[in-house]
Coordinates of C-alpha atoms and ligand atoms in Angstrom, one line a residue:
M1 CA 23.6 8.1 -18.6
R2 CA 21.2 5.1 -18.8
R3 CA 23.1 1.9 -18.7
V4 CA 22.2 -1.0 -20.9
N5 CA 21.5 -3.1 -17.9
A6 CA 19.7 -0.5 -15.9
I7 CA 16.9 -2.1 -13.9
P8 CA 14.4 0.2 -12.2
L9 CA 12.6 -0.5 -9.0
V10 CA 9.3 -0.4 -10.8
D11 CA 9.0 -0.2 -14.6
L12 CA 5.8 1.5 -15.5
T13 CA 6.7 1.8 -19.2
A14 CA 7.1 -1.9 -19.5
Q15 CA 3.6 -2.4 -18.2
Y16 CA 2.1 0.3 -20.5
A17 CA 3.7 -1.4 -23.5
T18 CA 1.9 -4.6 -22.9
I19 CA -1.6 -3.0 -22.7
K20 CA -1.2 0.2 -24.7
D21 CA -4.1 -0.4 -27.1
E22 CA -6.6 -1.1 -24.3
I23 CA -5.5 1.9 -22.3
D24 CA -5.5 4.3 -25.2
R25 CA -9.0 3.2 -26.2
A26 CA -10.3 3.7 -22.7
V27 CA -8.8 7.2 -22.5
Q28 CA -10.2 8.1 -26.0
E29 CA -13.6 7.1 -25.0
V30 CA -13.6 9.5 -22.0
L31 CA -12.2 12.3 -24.1
G32 CA -14.9 11.6 -26.7
R33 CA -17.7 11.8 -24.2
C34 CA -16.1 14.5 -22.0
N35 CA -17.8 12.9 -18.9
F36 CA -14.9 13.8 -16.8
I37 CA -16.5 14.0 -13.3
L38 CA -18.3 10.9 -12.0
G39 CA -18.9 9.5 -15.5
S40 CA -20.4 6.1 -16.0
Q41 CA -16.9 4.5 -16.0
V42 CA -16.5 5.4 -12.4
Q43 CA -19.6 3.4 -11.4
E44 CA -18.5 0.5 -13.6
F45 CA -15.1 0.5 -12.0
E46 CA -16.6 0.6 -8.6
Q47 CA -18.7 -2.4 -9.4
S48 CA -15.8 -4.5 -10.8
F49 CA -13.6 -3.5 -7.9
A50 CA -16.3 -4.4 -5.3
R51 CA -16.5 -7.8 -6.9
F52 CA -12.7 -8.1 -6.9
A53 CA -12.5 -7.1 -3.2
G54 CA -15.4 -9.3 -2.1
V55 CA -17.5 -6.4 -0.8
E56 CA -20.9 -4.9 -1.3
H57 CA -19.8 -1.4 -2.0
A58 CA -16.8 0.4 -3.5
I59 CA -16.6 4.2 -3.5
A60 CA -14.0 5.7 -5.9
V61 CA -12.0 8.6 -4.5
S62 CA -9.1 10.9 -5.3
N63 CA -6.2 9.0 -3.7
G64 CA -5.3 6.6 -0.9
L65 CA -4.8 9.3 1.7
D66 CA -8.3 10.7 1.0
A67 CA -9.7 7.1 1.2
L68 CA -8.4 6.9 4.7
R69 CA -9.4 10.4 5.6
L70 CA -13.0 10.0 4.3
S71 CA -13.3 6.7 6.2
L72 CA -12.3 8.4 9.5
M73 CA -14.8 11.2 8.8
A74 CA -17.5 8.6 8.1
V75 CA -17.0 7.1 11.5
D76 CA -16.9 10.5 13.1
V77 CA -13.2 10.5 14.3
G78 CA -12.2 14.1 15.0
P79 CA -10.4 16.4 17.4
G80 CA -9.8 14.9 20.8
D81 CA -9.9 11.3 19.4
E82 CA -7.0 9.0 18.9
V83 CA -6.4 6.3 16.4
I84 CA -3.9 3.4 16.6
V85 CA -1.6 3.1 13.6
P86 CA 1.5 1.0 13.0
A87 CA 4.8 2.7 13.6
N88 CA 6.1 1.0 10.4
T89 CA 4.0 2.3 7.5
Y90 CA 4.0 5.0 4.9
I91 CA 3.3 8.4 6.5
A92 CA -0.1 8.7 4.7
T93 CA -1.6 6.3 7.3
A94 CA -0.8 8.8 10.1
L95 CA -1.5 11.9 8.1
A96 CA -5.1 10.7 7.5
V97 CA -5.5 10.7 11.3
S98 CA -4.0 14.1 11.7
S99 CA -6.0 15.5 8.8
V100 CA -9.3 15.0 10.7
G101 CA -7.8 16.6 13.8
A102 CA -7.2 13.3 15.7
R103 CA -3.9 12.0 17.1
P104 CA -2.1 8.9 15.9
V105 CA -1.0 6.4 18.5
F106 CA 1.8 4.3 17.2
V107 CA 2.3 0.6 17.8
D108 CA 5.5 -1.2 16.9
C109 CA 5.8 -3.9 14.3
D110 CA 6.5 -7.6 14.3
A111 CA 10.2 -8.1 13.4
S112 CA 9.5 -11.0 10.9
T113 CA 6.4 -9.8 9.0
Y114 CA 6.9 -6.0 9.4
N115 CA 3.2 -5.6 10.1
I116 CA 1.7 -4.3 13.3
D117 CA 2.5 -6.4 16.3
V118 CA -1.1 -7.4 17.4
G119 CA 0.2 -8.4 20.8
L120 CA 1.0 -4.7 21.5
I121 CA -2.3 -3.2 20.5
E122 CA -4.2 -3.6 23.7
A123 CA -1.6 -1.8 25.8
A124 CA -2.0 1.2 23.5
I125 CA -5.8 1.5 23.9
N126 CA -7.0 4.3 26.1
G127 CA -10.3 6.1 26.5
H128 CA -9.6 8.4 23.5
V129 CA -8.9 5.7 21.0
H130 CA -11.8 5.3 18.5
A131 CA -10.3 3.2 15.7
I132 CA -7.4 1.0 14.6
I133 CA -5.8 1.3 11.1
P134 CA -4.0 -1.9 10.4
V135 CA -1.8 -1.7 7.3
H136 CA -1.2 -4.7 5.1
L137 CA 2.3 -3.7 4.4
T138 CA 4.3 -4.9 1.3
G139 CA 1.4 -7.0 0.1
Q140 CA 0.9 -9.3 3.1
S141 CA -2.1 -9.1 5.4
A142 CA -1.8 -8.0 9.1
D143 CA -3.1 -10.6 11.5
M144 CA -6.7 -9.6 11.4
D145 CA -8.7 -12.1 13.6
P146 CA -7.1 -11.3 16.9
M147 CA -7.2 -7.6 16.1
L148 CA -10.9 -7.7 15.2
E149 CA -11.5 -9.5 18.4
I150 CA -9.7 -6.7 20.4
A151 CA -11.5 -4.0 18.5
E152 CA -14.9 -5.7 19.1
R153 CA -14.2 -6.0 22.8
H154 CA -13.2 -2.3 23.1
G155 CA -15.8 -0.9 20.7
L156 CA -13.3 0.3 18.1
Y157 CA -13.7 0.7 14.4
V158 CA -11.2 -1.1 12.2
V159 CA -10.3 0.8 9.0
E160 CA -7.9 -1.3 6.8
D161 CA -5.1 0.5 4.9
A162 CA -5.0 -1.9 2.0
A163 CA -3.0 0.5 -0.2
Q164 CA -0.4 -2.2 -0.8
A165 CA -2.7 -5.2 -0.8
H166 CA -5.0 -5.3 -3.9
G167 CA -6.0 -8.9 -3.9
T168 CA -4.2 -10.2 -0.8
L169 CA -6.2 -12.9 1.1
Y170 CA -6.3 -13.3 4.9
K171 CA -7.4 -16.9 5.6
G172 CA -9.2 -16.7 2.3
R173 CA -10.8 -13.2 3.0
P174 CA -9.8 -10.3 0.8
C175 CA -7.9 -7.4 2.4
G176 CA -10.3 -4.5 2.5
S177 CA -13.3 -6.6 3.3
M178 CA -12.7 -7.3 7.0
G179 CA -12.8 -3.9 8.7
V180 CA -15.8 -1.5 8.6
M181 CA -13.9 0.1 5.6
G182 CA -11.0 -0.9 3.4
C183 CA -8.8 1.8 1.8
F184 CA -6.9 1.4 -1.4
S185 CA -4.5 3.6 -3.3
F186 CA -4.0 3.5 -7.1
Y187 CA -0.8 5.6 -7.0
P188 CA 1.0 4.6 -10.3
G189 CA 3.5 2.4 -8.6
K190 CA 1.0 0.3 -6.6
N191 CA 0.0 -3.2 -7.8
L192 CA -3.0 -1.6 -9.5
G193 CA -1.9 1.8 -10.6
A194 CA -3.6 4.7 -12.3
C195 CA -2.1 7.3 -14.6
G196 CA -2.0 9.8 -11.8
D197 CA -3.7 9.7 -8.4
A198 CA -6.7 7.7 -7.4
G199 CA -8.1 5.6 -4.5
M200 CA -11.0 3.5 -3.3
V201 CA -13.0 2.8 -0.2
T202 CA -14.6 -0.6 0.2
T203 CA -17.3 -1.5 2.7
N204 CA -20.1 -3.9 3.4
D205 CA -22.1 -1.3 5.3
S206 CA -24.7 0.5 3.2
D207 CA -25.0 3.4 5.6
M208 CA -21.3 4.0 5.5
A209 CA -21.2 3.7 1.7
E210 CA -23.9 6.3 1.5
R211 CA -22.0 8.6 3.8
L212 CA -18.8 8.1 1.9
R213 CA -20.5 9.0 -1.5
R214 CA -21.7 12.2 0.1
L215 CA -18.4 13.0 1.8
R216 CA -16.3 12.6 -1.4
N217 CA -18.7 15.0 -3.2
Y218 CA -19.1 18.2 -1.2
G219 CA -21.4 16.5 1.4
Q220 CA -24.1 16.5 -1.3
S221 CA -27.1 14.2 -1.2
F222 CA -28.5 15.8 -4.4
K223 CA -27.2 18.6 -6.4
Y224 CA -27.0 21.7 -4.2
E225 CA -28.4 19.8 -1.2
H226 CA -25.5 19.6 1.3
V227 CA -26.3 17.4 4.3
G228 CA -22.8 17.4 5.7
K229 CA -19.4 19.1 5.3
G230 CA -17.7 17.1 2.7
L231 CA -14.6 17.3 0.5
N232 CA -14.0 17.3 -3.2
A233 CA -12.3 13.9 -3.3
R234 CA -13.8 12.1 -6.3
M235 CA -11.9 9.8 -8.7
D236 CA -11.6 11.3 -12.2
T237 CA -13.5 9.4 -14.9
L238 CA -10.3 9.1 -16.9
Q239 CA -8.6 7.3 -14.0
A240 CA -11.6 5.0 -13.5
A241 CA -11.6 4.1 -17.2
I242 CA -7.9 3.3 -17.1
L243 CA -8.1 1.3 -13.8
R244 CA -11.1 -0.7 -15.0
T245 CA -9.1 -1.8 -18.0
K246 CA -6.1 -2.6 -15.8
L247 CA -8.1 -4.5 -13.2
R248 CA -8.7 -7.3 -15.7
H249 CA -4.9 -8.0 -15.6
L250 CA -4.3 -7.6 -11.9
K251 CA -4.6 -11.3 -10.9
R252 CA -2.0 -12.3 -13.5
W253 CA 0.3 -9.4 -12.5
N254 CA 0.1 -10.4 -8.8
E255 CA 0.9 -14.0 -9.7
A256 CA 3.9 -12.8 -11.7
R257 CA 5.2 -10.8 -8.8
A258 CA 4.8 -13.8 -6.4
A259 CA 6.7 -16.0 -8.9
H260 CA 9.5 -13.4 -9.0
A261 CA 9.6 -13.3 -5.2
E262 CA 10.0 -17.1 -5.0
K263 CA 12.9 -16.9 -7.5
Y264 CA 14.6 -14.2 -5.5
R265 CA 14.1 -16.2 -2.3
E266 CA 15.5 -19.3 -3.9
L267 CA 18.5 -17.6 -5.5
L268 CA 19.4 -15.3 -2.6
S269 CA 19.0 -17.7 0.3
G270 CA 22.3 -18.1 2.1
V271 CA 23.9 -15.1 0.3
G272 CA 25.8 -12.9 2.7
D273 CA 23.8 -12.1 5.8
V274 CA 20.6 -11.6 3.8
V275 CA 17.3 -12.1 5.8
F276 CA 13.9 -12.3 4.1
Q277 CA 10.6 -11.0 5.3
Q278 CA 8.8 -13.9 6.8
R279 CA 5.7 -15.3 5.1
A280 CA 2.8 -15.3 7.5
P281 CA 0.8 -18.6 7.4
Y282 CA -2.5 -16.7 7.5
S283 CA -1.9 -14.5 4.5
S284 CA -1.2 -14.7 0.7
H285 CA 1.4 -12.2 -0.6
I286 CA 1.0 -10.0 -3.6
Y287 CA 4.5 -8.6 -3.3
H288 CA 3.9 -4.9 -3.7
L289 CA 7.5 -4.8 -2.4
F290 CA 10.2 -7.4 -2.2
I291 CA 12.3 -6.6 0.8
I292 CA 15.6 -8.0 2.1
E293 CA 17.4 -7.2 5.3
T294 CA 21.2 -6.9 5.8
D295 CA 23.6 -5.2 8.2
Q296 CA 25.3 -3.7 5.1
R297 CA 22.2 -2.1 3.6
D298 CA 23.7 1.3 2.6
A299 CA 26.9 -0.2 1.1
L300 CA 24.9 -2.8 -0.8
R301 CA 22.5 -0.1 -2.1
K302 CA 25.4 2.0 -3.3
Y303 CA 27.0 -1.0 -5.0
L304 CA 23.7 -2.0 -6.8
E305 CA 23.2 1.6 -7.9
M306 CA 26.7 1.5 -9.6
A307 CA 25.6 -1.7 -11.3
G308 CA 22.5 0.1 -12.7
I309 CA 20.1 -1.5 -10.3
Q310 CA 17.6 0.8 -8.6
T311 CA 16.5 -0.1 -5.1
G312 CA 14.3 1.5 -2.5
I313 CA 13.9 1.8 1.3
H314 CA 10.4 1.4 2.5
Y315 CA 10.8 3.4 4.8
P316 CA 14.0 5.0 5.8
K317 CA 12.7 7.0 8.8
P318 CA 9.8 5.9 11.0
I319 CA 7.0 8.3 11.3
H320 CA 7.4 9.0 15.0
L321 CA 10.9 10.3 14.3
Q322 CA 9.7 12.6 11.4
E323 CA 9.8 16.4 12.1
A324 CA 6.1 16.5 11.1
Y325 CA 5.3 14.4 14.2
A326 CA 7.7 16.1 16.7
D327 CA 4.6 17.4 18.5
T328 CA 3.6 13.9 19.5
G329 CA 6.6 13.7 21.8
Y330 CA 7.8 10.3 20.7
R331 CA 11.6 9.6 20.9
I332 CA 14.2 7.3 19.5
G333 CA 13.9 4.0 21.2
D334 CA 10.1 4.1 21.5
F335 CA 9.5 1.6 18.6
P336 CA 12.7 -0.5 18.4
C337 CA 11.5 -2.9 15.8
A338 CA 10.4 -0.2 13.3
E339 CA 13.6 1.7 14.0
R340 CA 15.9 -1.3 13.5
L341 CA 14.2 -2.2 10.2
A342 CA 14.6 1.3 8.9
G343 CA 18.3 0.8 9.0
R344 CA 18.4 -2.7 7.5
I345 CA 15.7 -3.0 4.8
L346 CA 16.2 -2.8 1.1
S347 CA 13.5 -3.2 -1.6
L348 CA 14.8 -4.9 -4.7
P349 CA 13.3 -4.3 -8.2
M350 CA 9.8 -5.8 -8.3
F351 CA 7.2 -5.5 -11.0
P352 CA 5.2 -8.1 -13.1
E353 CA 7.3 -7.6 -16.3
L354 CA 10.6 -8.3 -14.5
S355 CA 12.4 -10.9 -16.6
I356 CA 14.3 -13.9 -15.4
E357 CA 17.5 -12.4 -16.8
Q358 CA 16.9 -9.3 -14.8
I359 CA 16.4 -11.3 -11.6
H360 CA 19.6 -13.2 -12.3
Y361 CA 21.5 -10.0 -12.9
V362 CA 20.2 -8.5 -9.6
V363 CA 21.1 -11.7 -7.7
D364 CA 24.5 -12.0 -9.3
E365 CA 25.3 -8.4 -8.3
V366 CA 24.1 -9.0 -4.7
R367 CA 26.3 -12.1 -4.5
T368 CA 29.3 -10.3 -5.9
F369 CA 28.9 -7.6 -3.4
F370 CA 28.9 -10.0 -0.5
N371 CA 31.8 -12.0 -1.9
N372 CA 33.9 -8.8 -2.0
A373 CA 32.5 -7.0 0.9
H374 CA 34.6 -5.8 3.8
P375 CA 33.2 -6.4 7.2
H376 CA 32.2 -2.7 7.5
G377 CA 31.0 -2.3 3.9
V378 CA 32.5 -0.7 0.8
Ligands
LIG1 C1 0.5 4.6 -1.0 C2 0.0 4.4 0.3 C3 -0.9 5.3 0.9 C4 -1.4 6.6 0.2 O1 -1.9 6.5 -1.0 P1 -1.9 7.7 -2.0 O2 -2.8 7.3 -3.1 O3 -0.5 8.0 -2.4 O4 -2.5 8.9 -1.3 C5 -1.4 5.0 2.2 N1 -0.9 4.0 2.9 C6 0.0 3.1 2.4 C7 0.4 2.0 3.2 C8 0.5 3.3 1.1 O5 1.5 2.5 0.7

């Protein structure tokens, strides 16, 4: 039964309600023209997104995982190669590496920002490492300058996973514009979300852009001329038309999220043992996620669920401990920061349409939980 007060982690219906007419018109236009594959709206969205991300080229693809995968293919990462990825990220970052036959080498995160600990990267570099994939997790940029310097010194490609950072600025530079490629996801729950799966690769390198356009479309240079072994990984025209419409609102939506985060921080500071993710001085924050830490995470989560408040854990089990990566031989204790976070973090409801009443309700319930909590939880 849906409670009157139920607050979802992300409310996609609330967003659709505010832009229904625009979205419906964009969809109708595609249906009317039936230009479903690489229609003109794809190119139009690529151009607007390139401008938004401050890059020369944007290549629209099928999803975020494929954006990463195609980027690794474009820089010739393959079997026998290794790629550095953060231990604390969504599994797609590592799967992209595995999908081209390469091996992910994990690096632990920084306890305060949750992003890759740049100080640990150099120790992970060996003769097989060809690339680094920094992830701008939760909407805050990884510390790029020292990382780019290390990559330069070792001759490594940097492919940014910007799936949670559409519009985040690192010292004024947009995420997705600093590495050789930037990879975005438009999974429905992302800050810019499609009505299904979609993704984007951004780059300032025209040669890479050319390769990526071929790779996403069967390795084709012209119809039936296949100059390489590509994939079918194009973005649907329908999704491009929808995303192009939604992109016009993204700046405002990101600002709304940041304002909600400030409110949460203000109202939750000093409540129980709540710890916040630290704001990095070099990055803006678009709050794809609003995460708190507490020793009583599981009990708090259960309590909020009873109060009709949906929460999330991003992510409950680090990749190196997933069965899928048992073959890499990592063990508990290898990445203590990622492992500790997995047991402590809780994502609170966060979406642009969140109302101040909803924020107050969440905060009041968190407060009540800690006021009544037993030392070992409920
Ligand atoms: C969502 C996400 C992806 C994958 O994107 P999909 O579009 O779901 O394939 C990759 N990396 C990170 C960090 C993500 O959050």
